[in-house]
Coordinates of C-alpha atoms in Angstrom, one line a residue:
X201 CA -134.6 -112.9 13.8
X202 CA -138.3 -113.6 14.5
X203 CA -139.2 -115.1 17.7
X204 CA -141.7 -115.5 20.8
X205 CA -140.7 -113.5 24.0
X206 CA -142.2 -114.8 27.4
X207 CA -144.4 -112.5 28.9
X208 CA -146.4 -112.8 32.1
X209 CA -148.9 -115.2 31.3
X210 CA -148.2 -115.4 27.9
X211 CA -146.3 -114.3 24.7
X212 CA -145.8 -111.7 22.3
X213 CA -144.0 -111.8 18.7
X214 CA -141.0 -110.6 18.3
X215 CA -138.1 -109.2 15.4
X216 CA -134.5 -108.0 16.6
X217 CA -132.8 -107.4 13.1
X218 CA -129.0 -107.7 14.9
X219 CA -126.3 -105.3 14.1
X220 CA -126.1 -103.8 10.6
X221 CA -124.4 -105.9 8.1
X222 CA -120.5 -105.3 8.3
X223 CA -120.6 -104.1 12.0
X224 CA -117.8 -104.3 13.4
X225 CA -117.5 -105.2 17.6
X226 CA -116.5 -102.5 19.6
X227 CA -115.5 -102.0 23.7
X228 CA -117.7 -100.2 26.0
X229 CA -121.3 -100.9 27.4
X230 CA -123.8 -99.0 24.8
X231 CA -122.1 -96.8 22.3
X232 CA -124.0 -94.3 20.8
X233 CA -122.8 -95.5 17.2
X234 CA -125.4 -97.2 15.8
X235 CA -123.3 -99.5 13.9
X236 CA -121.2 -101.6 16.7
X237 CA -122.6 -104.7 18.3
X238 CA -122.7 -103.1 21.5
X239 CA -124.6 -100.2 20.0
X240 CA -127.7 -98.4 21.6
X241 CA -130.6 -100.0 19.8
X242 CA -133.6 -99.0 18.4
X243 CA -137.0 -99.9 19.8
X244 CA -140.1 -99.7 18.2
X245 CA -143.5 -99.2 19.7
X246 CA -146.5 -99.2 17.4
X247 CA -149.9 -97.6 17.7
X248 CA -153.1 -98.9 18.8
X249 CA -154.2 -98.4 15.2
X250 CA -152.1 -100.8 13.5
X251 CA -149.4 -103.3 14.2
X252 CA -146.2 -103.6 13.5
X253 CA -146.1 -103.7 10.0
X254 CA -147.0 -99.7 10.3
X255 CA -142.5 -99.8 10.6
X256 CA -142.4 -101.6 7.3
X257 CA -141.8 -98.5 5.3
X258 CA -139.1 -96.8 7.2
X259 CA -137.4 -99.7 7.9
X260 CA -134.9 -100.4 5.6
X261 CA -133.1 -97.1 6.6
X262 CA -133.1 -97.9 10.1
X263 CA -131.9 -101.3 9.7
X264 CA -129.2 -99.9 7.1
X265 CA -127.6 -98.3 10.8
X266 CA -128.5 -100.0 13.3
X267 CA -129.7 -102.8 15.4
X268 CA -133.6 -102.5 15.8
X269 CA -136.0 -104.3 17.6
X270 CA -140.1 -104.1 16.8
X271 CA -142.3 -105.6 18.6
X272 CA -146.9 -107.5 18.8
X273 CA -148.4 -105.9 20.9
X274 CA -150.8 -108.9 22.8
X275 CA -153.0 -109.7 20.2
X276 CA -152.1 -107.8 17.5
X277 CA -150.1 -109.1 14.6
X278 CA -148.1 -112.2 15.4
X279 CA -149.5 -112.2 19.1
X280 CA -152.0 -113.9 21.2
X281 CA -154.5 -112.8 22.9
X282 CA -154.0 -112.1 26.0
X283 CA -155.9 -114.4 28.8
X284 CA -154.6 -112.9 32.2
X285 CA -154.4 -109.2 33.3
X286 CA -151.3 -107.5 31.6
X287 CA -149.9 -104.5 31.3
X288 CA -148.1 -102.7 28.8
X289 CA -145.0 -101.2 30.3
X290 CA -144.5 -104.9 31.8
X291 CA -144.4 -106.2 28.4
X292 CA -142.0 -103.8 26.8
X293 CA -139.5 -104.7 30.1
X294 CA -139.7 -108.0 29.7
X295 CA -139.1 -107.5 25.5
X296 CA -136.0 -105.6 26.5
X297 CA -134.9 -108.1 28.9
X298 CA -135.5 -111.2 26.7
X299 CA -133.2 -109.6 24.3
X300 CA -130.6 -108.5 26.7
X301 CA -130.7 -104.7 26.3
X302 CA -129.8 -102.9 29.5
X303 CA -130.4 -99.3 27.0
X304 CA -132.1 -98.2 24.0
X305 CA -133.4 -95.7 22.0
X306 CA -137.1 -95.3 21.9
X307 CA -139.5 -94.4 19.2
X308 CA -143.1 -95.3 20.0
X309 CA -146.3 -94.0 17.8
X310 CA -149.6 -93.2 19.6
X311 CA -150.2 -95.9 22.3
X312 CA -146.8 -96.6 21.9
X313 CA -145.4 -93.6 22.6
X314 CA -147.5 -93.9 25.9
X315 CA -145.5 -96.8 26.8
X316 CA -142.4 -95.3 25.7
X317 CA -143.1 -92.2 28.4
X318 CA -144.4 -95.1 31.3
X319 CA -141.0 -96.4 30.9
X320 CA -138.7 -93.3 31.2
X321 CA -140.4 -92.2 34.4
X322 CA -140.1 -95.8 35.8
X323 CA -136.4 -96.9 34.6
X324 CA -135.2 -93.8 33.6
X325 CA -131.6 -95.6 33.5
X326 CA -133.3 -97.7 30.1
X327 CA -133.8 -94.8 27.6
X328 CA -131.3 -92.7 26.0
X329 CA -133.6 -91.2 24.2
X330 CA -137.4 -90.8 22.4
X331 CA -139.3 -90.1 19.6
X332 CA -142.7 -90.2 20.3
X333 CA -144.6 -90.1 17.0
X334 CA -148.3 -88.8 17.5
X335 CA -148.1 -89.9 21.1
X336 CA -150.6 -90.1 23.6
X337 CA -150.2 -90.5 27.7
X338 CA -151.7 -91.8 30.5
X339 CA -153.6 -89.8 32.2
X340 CA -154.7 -87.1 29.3
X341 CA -157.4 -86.1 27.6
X342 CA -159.3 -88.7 25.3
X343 CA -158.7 -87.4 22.4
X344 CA -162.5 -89.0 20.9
X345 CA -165.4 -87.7 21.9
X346 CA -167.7 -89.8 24.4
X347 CA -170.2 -89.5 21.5
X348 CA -167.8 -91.0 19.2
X349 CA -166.7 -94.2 21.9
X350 CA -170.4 -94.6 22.4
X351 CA -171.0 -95.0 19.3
X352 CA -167.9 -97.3 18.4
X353 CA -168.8 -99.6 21.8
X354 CA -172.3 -99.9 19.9
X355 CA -171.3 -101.1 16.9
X356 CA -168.7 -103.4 19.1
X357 CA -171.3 -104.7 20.7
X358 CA -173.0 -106.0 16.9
X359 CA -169.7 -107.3 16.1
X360 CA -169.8 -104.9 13.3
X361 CA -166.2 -104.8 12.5
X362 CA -166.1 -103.0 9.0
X363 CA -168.7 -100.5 11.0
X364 CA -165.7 -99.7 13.3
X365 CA -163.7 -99.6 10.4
X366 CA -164.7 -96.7 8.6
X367 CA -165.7 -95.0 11.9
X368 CA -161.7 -95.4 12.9
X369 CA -160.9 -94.2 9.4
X370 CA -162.4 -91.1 9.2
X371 CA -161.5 -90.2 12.9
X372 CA -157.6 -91.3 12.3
X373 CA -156.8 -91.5 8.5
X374 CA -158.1 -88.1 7.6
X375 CA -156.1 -88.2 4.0
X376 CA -156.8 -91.3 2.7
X377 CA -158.4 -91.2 -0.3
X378 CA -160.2 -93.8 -1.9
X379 CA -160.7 -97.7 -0.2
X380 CA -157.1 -96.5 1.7
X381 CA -156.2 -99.8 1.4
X382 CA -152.9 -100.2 3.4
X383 CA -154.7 -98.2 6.1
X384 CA -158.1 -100.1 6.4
X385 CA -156.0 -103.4 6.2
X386 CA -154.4 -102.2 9.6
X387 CA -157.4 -101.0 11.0
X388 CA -159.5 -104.1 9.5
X389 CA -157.0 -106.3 11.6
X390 CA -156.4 -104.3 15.0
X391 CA -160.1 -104.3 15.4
X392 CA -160.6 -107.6 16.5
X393 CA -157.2 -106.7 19.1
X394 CA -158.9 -104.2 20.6
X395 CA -161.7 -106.9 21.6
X396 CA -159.6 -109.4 22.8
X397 CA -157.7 -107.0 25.0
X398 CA -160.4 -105.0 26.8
X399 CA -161.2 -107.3 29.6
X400 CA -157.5 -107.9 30.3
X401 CA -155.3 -104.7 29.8
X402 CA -154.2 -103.4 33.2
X403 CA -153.8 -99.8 32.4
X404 CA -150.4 -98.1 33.6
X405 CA -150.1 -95.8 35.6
X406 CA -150.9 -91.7 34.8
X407 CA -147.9 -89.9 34.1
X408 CA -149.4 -86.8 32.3
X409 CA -148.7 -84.6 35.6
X410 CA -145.4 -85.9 35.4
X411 CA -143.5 -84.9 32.0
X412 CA -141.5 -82.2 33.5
X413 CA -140.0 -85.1 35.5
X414 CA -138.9 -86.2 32.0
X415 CA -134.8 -85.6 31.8
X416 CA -134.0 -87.4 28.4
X417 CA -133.6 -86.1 25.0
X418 CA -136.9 -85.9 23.2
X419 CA -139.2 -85.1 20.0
X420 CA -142.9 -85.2 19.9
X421 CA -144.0 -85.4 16.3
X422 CA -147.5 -83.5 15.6
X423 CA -149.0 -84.4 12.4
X424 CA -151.5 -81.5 11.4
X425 CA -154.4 -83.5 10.3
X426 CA -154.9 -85.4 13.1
X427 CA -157.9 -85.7 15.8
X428 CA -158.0 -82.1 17.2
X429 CA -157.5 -84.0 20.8
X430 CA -154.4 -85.6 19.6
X431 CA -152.7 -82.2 18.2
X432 CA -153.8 -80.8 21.9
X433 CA -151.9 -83.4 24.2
X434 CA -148.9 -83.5 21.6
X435 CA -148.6 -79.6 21.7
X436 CA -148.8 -79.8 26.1
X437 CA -146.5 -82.8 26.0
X438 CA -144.1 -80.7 24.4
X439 CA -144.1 -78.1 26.2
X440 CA -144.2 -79.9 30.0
X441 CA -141.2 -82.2 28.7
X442 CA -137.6 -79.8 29.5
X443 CA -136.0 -79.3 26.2
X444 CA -138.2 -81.4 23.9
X445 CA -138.5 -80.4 20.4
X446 CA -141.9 -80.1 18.6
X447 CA -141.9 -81.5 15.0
X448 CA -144.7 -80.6 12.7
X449 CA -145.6 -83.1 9.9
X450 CA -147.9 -80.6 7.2
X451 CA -148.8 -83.9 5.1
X452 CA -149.5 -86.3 8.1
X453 CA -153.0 -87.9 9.6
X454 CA -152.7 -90.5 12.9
X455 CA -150.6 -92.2 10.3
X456 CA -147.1 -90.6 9.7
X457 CA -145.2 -93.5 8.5
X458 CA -148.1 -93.9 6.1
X459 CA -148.0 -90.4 4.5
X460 CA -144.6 -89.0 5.3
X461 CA -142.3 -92.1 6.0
X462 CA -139.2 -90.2 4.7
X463 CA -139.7 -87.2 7.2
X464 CA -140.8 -89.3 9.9
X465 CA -137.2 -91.4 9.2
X466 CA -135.3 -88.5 9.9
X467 CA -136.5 -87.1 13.0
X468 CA -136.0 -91.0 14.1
X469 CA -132.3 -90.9 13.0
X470 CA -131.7 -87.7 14.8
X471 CA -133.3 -88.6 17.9
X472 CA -130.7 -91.1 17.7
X473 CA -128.2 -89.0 17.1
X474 CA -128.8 -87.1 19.9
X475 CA -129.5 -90.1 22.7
X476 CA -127.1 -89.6 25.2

């Protein structure tokens, strides 16, 4: 089911894919079966780099299991642009709260993963569990150079998006070969996100100094040919977080469900498996 969720000051797009087909109802508040109707669900949080169509590969297993819910950023994909201050984490609460779900499962990619952590360490009581897929966090490291930004804010400033464009590509999608298409199509449409949000993104909170406050079950997926900044907060992330479990993708760039969506499916599934 597609729809608009209500947002402050605005509206994002939105896709809840309801219980898996033949789901049966069962008793109890959140079961961790994925197939009842009262089942945890899975939420997913895309990257800055890409909407979320950057799901679309792995999706037809999830959906095969359970009830998942994907989500527009403001201004990317299926959502306007933003025209107040927002902020991230407010956006993912009021997502959950549109579509009734008290609990879920968590699996955020990059800047999505950053919201995914915001929201543990706010409303801890909301997430069973994550999967943070070449995460980043508030409050670490930029993983680009100032060199690099400057240079990117330049050619910004020209409007020069297919300038950004391969400057983004060879900083994120280090194994693409060719014109990369599915890539640069992501890339070629996030760009003109990225400019509409800027003047309006609140940021959230830093919660970098606070992983080890962290008491969920957890997996931060590396993937081995990303930005050298990147590998760096993944590898700290997982060791500040108690218990989380490191997962190395050999055959991965910034864009995992890209180059390894049947690995990336299984960590997802088990991170399920092990929500609690």
């Amino acid at each position: 089911m597609d729809v608009m969720v209500s947002v402050k000051d605005g509206e994002v797009w939105a896709h809840d894919s309801g219980a898996p087909s033949g789901a049966g109802s069962r008793s109890g508040a959140g079961s961790r079966s994925g197939t009842g109707d009262d089942a945890l669900p899975l939420v997913l949080l895309h990257p800055g780099v890409a909407d979320s169509r950057v799901w679309d590969r792995i999706l037809p297993r999830l959906t095969e299991r359970h009830r998942v819910i994907r989500y527009d950023a403001r201004a990317y994909g299926r959502s306007p642009a933003p025209t107040a201050p927002f902020s991230l984490v407010e956006d993912l609460i009021a997502v959950l709260d549109h579509f009734g779900v008290a609990r879920a499962v968590f699996v955020g990619s990059s800047m999505g993963g950053a919201t995914a952590v915001s929201l543990a360490l706010r409303d801890p009581a909301r997430v069973a569990s994550l999967a943070l897929v070449v995460p980043t966090v508030t409050g670490a490291e930029e993983p680009l150079t100032p060199e690099f930004m400057a240079e990117v804010g330049a050619l910004a400033v020209a409007g020069d998006v297919e300038g950004i464009v391969t400057m983004m590509r060879r900083a994120s999608a280090a194994l693409g070969t060719g014109d990369d298409p599915e890539v640069t199509e992501y890339l070629r449409a996030v760009v003109p996100a990225w400019l509409a949000v800027h003047p309006h993104q609140v940021p959230d909170p830093p919660v970098y100094d606070r992983l080890g406050e962290l008491d969920v079950p957890c997996v931060v997926v590396l993937a081995e040919h990303d930005q050298p900044g990147v590998i760096r907060v993944n590898e700290t992330m997982a060791e500040r977080i108690p218990g989380c479990h490191l997962a190395r993708l050999r055959h991965s760039d910034h864009f995992p469900t890209v180059r390894e969506p049947d690995a990336v499916t299984e960590i997802i599934l088990n991170a399920y498996a092990a929500a609690r």
